[in-house]
GROMACS .gro file of C-alpha atoms in nm:
model
  283
    1MET     CA    1   2.767   5.106  -0.802
    2GLN     CA    2   2.548   5.052  -0.498
    3GLY     CA    3   2.665   4.696  -0.452
    4ARG     CA    4   3.039   4.771  -0.478
    5PRO     CA    5   3.107   4.876  -0.115
    6LYS     CA    6   2.936   4.561   0.014
    7ALA     CA    7   3.144   4.345  -0.219
    8VAL     CA    8   3.462   4.518  -0.101
    9ARG     CA    9   3.366   4.470   0.263
   10GLY     CA   10   3.288   4.104   0.201
   11LYS     CA   11   3.624   4.052   0.034
   12MET     CA   12   3.800   4.230   0.320
   13LEU     CA   13   3.620   4.017   0.577
   14ARG     CA   14   3.728   3.700   0.400
   15THR     CA   15   4.086   3.827   0.389
   16LEU     CA   16   4.087   3.905   0.761
   17MET     CA   17   3.935   3.569   0.847
   18ARG     CA   18   4.192   3.387   0.634
   19TYR     CA   19   4.474   3.538   0.838
   20ASP     CA   20   4.292   3.473   1.166
   21TYR     CA   21   4.234   3.109   1.074
   22LYS     CA   22   4.596   3.070   0.974
   23GLU     CA   23   4.720   3.193   1.311
   24ILE     CA   24   4.468   2.994   1.514
   25PHE     CA   25   4.489   2.662   1.335
   26LYS     CA   26   4.866   2.649   1.308
   27ILE     CA   27   4.844   2.557   1.678
   28LEU     CA   28   4.512   2.370   1.676
   29PHE     CA   29   4.597   2.127   1.393
   30PRO     CA   30   4.892   1.978   1.586
   31CYS     CA   31   4.659   1.945   1.885
   32TYR     CA   32   4.407   1.753   1.672
   33ILE     CA   33   4.685   1.528   1.538
   34ALA     CA   34   4.804   1.459   1.893
   35LEU     CA   35   4.447   1.373   1.996
   36ALA     CA   36   4.413   1.136   1.699
   37ALA     CA   37   4.744   0.967   1.787
   38ALA     CA   38   4.639   0.935   2.152
   39THR     CA   39   4.306   0.784   2.044
   40VAL     CA   40   4.481   0.526   1.822
   41LEU     CA   41   4.723   0.441   2.103
   42TYR     CA   42   4.433   0.398   2.344
   43LEU     CA   43   4.251   0.167   2.100
   44VAL     CA   44   4.563  -0.044   2.036
   45VAL     CA   45   4.647  -0.079   2.405
   46SER     CA   46   4.285  -0.159   2.493
   47GLU     CA   47   4.273  -0.426   2.221
   48ILE     CA   48   4.597  -0.582   2.347
   49ALA     CA   49   4.474  -0.567   2.706
   50GLY     CA   50   4.157  -0.750   2.602
   51ARG     CA   51   4.355  -1.028   2.435
   52VAL     CA   52   4.648  -1.079   2.670
   53LEU     CA   53   4.559  -1.290   2.970
   54SER     CA   54   4.908  -1.391   3.083
   55ASP     CA   55   4.982  -1.315   3.447
   56SER     CA   56   5.343  -1.229   3.362
   57SER     CA   57   5.237  -0.942   3.138
   58GLY     CA   58   4.932  -0.834   3.333
   59GLU     CA   59   5.109  -0.564   3.534
   60PHE     CA   60   5.270  -0.417   3.224
   61ILE     CA   61   4.936  -0.410   3.041
   62LEU     CA   62   4.771  -0.231   3.331
   63TYR     CA   63   5.051   0.024   3.333
   64ALA     CA   64   5.030   0.071   2.954
   65THR     CA   65   4.651   0.113   2.974
   66ALA     CA   66   4.685   0.377   3.246
   67VAL     CA   67   4.945   0.566   3.041
   68ALA     CA   68   4.731   0.549   2.724
   69SER     CA   69   4.425   0.671   2.914
   70SER     CA   70   4.623   0.956   3.068
   71LEU     CA   71   4.764   1.061   2.731
   72TYR     CA   72   4.416   1.061   2.580
   73GLY     CA   73   4.276   1.265   2.868
   74ILE     CA   74   4.557   1.520   2.844
   75SER     CA   75   4.520   1.547   2.466
   76ALA     CA   76   4.143   1.596   2.493
   77ALA     CA   77   4.190   1.860   2.763
   78VAL     CA   78   4.446   2.045   2.551
   79CYS     CA   79   4.207   2.040   2.253
   80GLY     CA   80   3.942   2.190   2.478
   81VAL     CA   81   4.160   2.463   2.628
   82ALA     CA   82   4.386   2.551   2.333
   83PRO     CA   83   4.110   2.708   2.117
   84VAL     CA   84   4.009   2.942   2.400
   85VAL     CA   85   4.369   3.046   2.462
   86MET     CA   86   4.439   3.095   2.093
   87VAL     CA   87   4.132   3.305   2.010
   88VAL     CA   88   4.173   3.526   2.318
   89GLN     CA   89   4.543   3.571   2.250
   90ARG     CA   90   4.470   3.647   1.885
   91PHE     CA   91   4.214   3.915   1.977
   92TYR     CA   92   4.448   4.082   2.227
   93LYS     CA   93   4.775   4.058   2.035
   94ASN     CA   94   4.637   4.142   1.691
   95LEU     CA   95   4.440   4.449   1.799
   96PHE     CA   96   4.582   4.596   2.120
   97THR     CA   97   4.959   4.546   2.107
   98ALA     CA   98   5.226   4.678   1.868
   99GLU     CA   99   5.087   4.439   1.608
  100GLY     CA  100   4.771   4.650   1.616
  101TYR     CA  101   4.946   4.930   1.424
  102LEU     CA  102   4.972   4.699   1.124
  103THR     CA  103   4.627   4.546   1.174
  104LEU     CA  104   4.451   4.880   1.202
  105SER     CA  105   4.635   5.018   0.898
  106ILE     CA  106   4.437   4.772   0.685
  107PRO     CA  107   4.136   4.943   0.519
  108ALA     CA  108   3.883   4.751   0.725
  109THR     CA  109   3.607   4.886   0.947
  110PRO     CA  110   3.590   4.807   1.321
  111GLN     CA  111   3.287   4.589   1.247
  112GLU     CA  112   3.488   4.384   1.000
  113GLN     CA  113   3.778   4.345   1.242
  114LEU     CA  114   3.546   4.234   1.522
  115LEU     CA  115   3.337   4.009   1.298
  116SER     CA  116   3.649   3.838   1.166
  117LYS     CA  117   3.775   3.769   1.518
  118PHE     CA  118   3.432   3.655   1.634
  119LEU     CA  119   3.354   3.421   1.343
  120SER     CA  120   3.699   3.264   1.337
  121ALA     CA  121   3.688   3.217   1.715
  122ILE     CA  122   3.341   3.064   1.724
  123SER     CA  123   3.417   2.826   1.437
  124ALA     CA  124   3.744   2.719   1.604
  125LEU     CA  125   3.571   2.659   1.939
  126PHE     CA  126   3.285   2.457   1.794
  127LEU     CA  127   3.512   2.263   1.557
  128SER     CA  128   3.727   2.164   1.853
  129LEU     CA  129   3.417   2.060   2.047
  130ILE     CA  130   3.294   1.847   1.755
  131ILE     CA  131   3.636   1.687   1.703
  132THR     CA  132   3.683   1.600   2.070
  133SER     CA  133   3.330   1.458   2.086
  134LEU     CA  134   3.390   1.243   1.776
  135PHE     CA  135   3.719   1.108   1.908
  136ASP     CA  136   3.544   1.043   2.239
  137ILE     CA  137   3.301   0.817   2.052
  138VAL     CA  138   3.576   0.657   1.838
  139ARG     CA  139   3.769   0.570   2.153
  140LEU     CA  140   3.474   0.365   2.278
  141LEU     CA  141   3.376   0.199   1.947
  142PRO     CA  142   3.525  -0.148   2.017
  143ARG     CA  143   3.306  -0.188   2.325
  144MET     CA  144   3.034   0.058   2.231
  145SER     CA  145   2.683  -0.010   2.351
  146TYR     CA  146   2.388   0.216   2.411
  147GLY     CA  147   2.463   0.219   2.783
  148THR     CA  148   2.829   0.302   2.720
  149PHE     CA  149   2.728   0.584   2.489
  150LEU     CA  150   2.497   0.731   2.755
  151THR     CA  151   2.747   0.716   3.040
  152ASN     CA  152   3.084   0.778   2.874
  153THR     CA  153   3.031   1.042   2.604
  154GLN     CA  154   2.936   1.408   2.635
  155LEU     CA  155   2.655   1.385   2.382
  156GLY     CA  156   2.529   1.063   2.539
  157MET     CA  157   2.509   1.216   2.886
  158LEU     CA  158   2.319   1.514   2.747
  159TRP     CA  159   2.078   1.283   2.565
  160ASP     CA  160   2.032   1.076   2.882
  161MET     CA  161   1.931   1.387   3.077
  162CYS     CA  162   1.680   1.485   2.808
  163GLN     CA  163   1.512   1.145   2.785
  164SER     CA  164   1.292   1.206   3.086
  165THR     CA  165   1.127   1.508   2.921
  166ASP     CA  166   0.811   1.508   2.712
  167LEU     CA  167   0.996   1.588   2.386
  168PRO     CA  168   1.352   1.457   2.431
  169VAL     CA  169   1.476   1.543   2.080
  170LEU     CA  170   1.349   1.901   2.102
  171THR     CA  171   1.486   1.937   2.455
  172CYS     CA  172   1.826   1.812   2.344
  173ILE     CA  173   1.834   2.061   2.055
  174GLU     CA  174   1.730   2.344   2.288
  175ALA     CA  175   1.996   2.244   2.541
  176ILE     CA  176   2.263   2.242   2.267
  177LEU     CA  177   2.149   2.588   2.155
  178LEU     CA  178   2.170   2.713   2.515
  179ILE     CA  179   2.521   2.570   2.553
  180ALA     CA  180   2.623   2.735   2.225
  181ALA     CA  181   2.474   3.070   2.333
  182ALA     CA  182   2.649   3.046   2.671
  183ASN     CA  183   2.981   2.981   2.496
  184ILE     CA  184   2.927   3.288   2.279
  185VAL     CA  185   2.866   3.497   2.592
  186SER     CA  186   3.184   3.356   2.749
  187LEU     CA  187   3.383   3.453   2.441
  188HIS     CA  188   3.241   3.805   2.447
  189LEU     CA  189   3.328   3.829   2.817
  190PHE     CA  190   3.694   3.770   2.731
  191TYR     CA  191   3.677   4.029   2.454
  192VAL     CA  192   3.506   4.292   2.669
  193CYS     CA  193   3.759   4.244   2.950
  194ILE     CA  194   4.044   4.293   2.702
  195CYS     CA  195   3.875   4.606   2.569
  196PHE     CA  196   3.834   4.751   2.918
  197GLY     CA  197   4.184   4.647   3.021
  198GLN     CA  198   4.352   4.838   2.740
  199MET     CA  199   4.147   5.147   2.825
  200VAL     CA  200   4.278   5.180   3.182
  201THR     CA  201   4.650   5.121   3.131
  202SER     CA  202   4.917   5.119   2.863
  203ARG     CA  203   5.181   4.900   3.027
  204ASN     CA  204   4.990   4.612   3.184
  205LYS     CA  205   4.695   4.562   2.952
  206GLY     CA  206   4.697   4.186   2.995
  207TRP     CA  207   4.690   4.199   3.375
  208ALA     CA  208   4.422   4.467   3.363
  209ALA     CA  209   4.211   4.242   3.139
  210ILE     CA  210   4.259   3.955   3.384
  211GLY     CA  211   4.154   4.186   3.667
  212PHE     CA  212   3.835   4.282   3.484
  213TYR     CA  213   3.766   3.915   3.409
  214VAL     CA  214   3.801   3.822   3.777
  215LEU     CA  215   3.579   4.118   3.871
  216PHE     CA  216   3.308   4.029   3.619
  217THR     CA  217   3.325   3.659   3.708
  218PHE     CA  218   3.297   3.734   4.080
  219GLY     CA  219   3.012   3.979   4.019
  220GLY     CA  220   2.830   3.732   3.795
  221GLY     CA  221   2.873   3.456   4.052
  222LEU     CA  222   2.741   3.685   4.324
  223LEU     CA  223   2.435   3.776   4.118
  224LEU     CA  224   2.376   3.408   4.041
  225SER     CA  225   2.397   3.325   4.410
  226VAL     CA  226   2.145   3.596   4.496
  227PHE     CA  227   1.916   3.466   4.221
  228LEU     CA  228   1.941   3.107   4.347
  229VAL     CA  229   1.874   3.214   4.707
  230GLY     CA  230   1.568   3.406   4.588
  231LEU     CA  231   1.454   3.104   4.390
  232VAL     CA  232   1.487   2.877   4.692
  233MET     CA  233   1.288   3.124   4.902
  234ASP     CA  234   1.023   3.141   4.630
  235LEU     CA  235   0.999   2.761   4.633
  236ALA     CA  236   0.901   2.781   4.997
  237ASP     CA  237   0.624   3.038   4.955
  238GLY     CA  238   0.531   2.997   4.587
  239GLY     CA  239   0.667   3.334   4.478
  240GLY     CA  240   0.684   3.501   4.141
  241LEU     CA  241   0.996   3.329   4.006
  242VAL     CA  242   0.850   2.984   4.063
  243ASN     CA  243   0.525   3.086   3.895
  244LEU     CA  244   0.721   3.232   3.603
  245PHE     CA  245   0.916   2.909   3.546
  246ARG     CA  246   0.600   2.703   3.582
  247PHE     CA  247   0.434   2.923   3.323
  248LEU     CA  248   0.727   2.896   3.083
  249GLY     CA  249   0.780   2.525   3.135
  250LEU     CA  250   1.107   2.351   3.052
  251HIS     CA  251   1.114   2.453   2.686
  252GLY     CA  252   1.022   2.815   2.758
  253THR     CA  253   1.290   2.834   3.028
  254LEU     CA  254   1.556   2.701   2.789
  255TRP     CA  255   1.455   2.953   2.523
  256LEU     CA  256   1.459   3.229   2.787
  257GLY     CA  257   1.817   3.130   2.866
  258VAL     CA  258   1.908   3.144   2.497
  259ALA     CA  259   1.744   3.487   2.464
  260ILE     CA  260   1.930   3.624   2.769
  261CYS     CA  261   2.262   3.494   2.637
  262LEU     CA  262   2.199   3.646   2.295
  263ALA     CA  263   2.100   3.979   2.451
  264LEU     CA  264   2.420   3.984   2.656
  265SER     CA  265   2.619   3.901   2.342
  266VAL     CA  266   2.460   4.187   2.148
  267GLY     CA  267   2.535   4.428   2.433
  268ALA     CA  268   2.895   4.308   2.444
  269TRP     CA  269   2.924   4.348   2.067
  270PHE     CA  270   2.826   4.717   2.088
  271ILE     CA  271   3.077   4.772   2.370
  272GLU     CA  272   3.354   4.613   2.164
  273LYS     CA  273   3.252   4.814   1.858
  274TYR     CA  274   3.256   5.139   2.057
  275VAL     CA  275   3.601   5.065   2.199
  276MET     CA  276   3.738   4.972   1.856
  277SER     CA  277   3.597   5.293   1.708
  278LYS     CA  278   3.669   5.544   1.986
  279LYS     CA  279   3.883   5.411   2.270
  280ILE     CA  280   4.155   5.191   2.125
  281ASN     CA  281   4.492   5.233   2.298
  282LEU     CA  282   4.811   5.118   2.124
  283SER     CA  283   5.056   5.317   2.335
   0.00000   0.00000   0.00000
């Protein structure tokens, strides 16, 4: 009987995630299809532009190429923004509006509710990033070269920056981990702001969450500015920060960034858990 509660919780988590995925991807799948269609259109127009040399059709081809490029750029941007909007909206609407009465009537713990939202959100964000990166490469396949890959794709530009280091493969992996950890922190920032927003008001929870987000973003930017000014001053006199980064080296600094991001994420998780357990406001 000891294993039964864990099995029940696991089943409940899968059930919650299934509904979260359904709501998120009913918007994201059309976005992916639009991106695929825009990529095909871009490839077709580029192929035609490479073959047609007639002066009479040159202006039309240039116009068609510009339109295809714009459609691809818009589709890629939508695929980058839509996951963020969907997961934030899902967290707010499903837990802190009238829909929350139904959600919270489900026999699931606050940890399960939060974990479902977090896992579905992270997987949606990273899936969208992978899909947009793949279509970015597919778009360039007809004229792909190593130089084109380095200068025109997200992964290529990251790899190009890492090539000057002593261990480029390791540095690239560490940089990807840091980017992933920073995205997790950004997601938790949205969640924490929503949690705080619903604590201070019952009528304008969304605007309150936006206010907290602006406040935290401004405060974080201010702290970052102070840190950078201190770092510049340390560069002039060889202060402690410079010595610390020299001691850590590039790889140690990247791992320090990952550790800080993970620590912030853990702190945010406990705040969200506390609010879900003690301070939820559905009025």
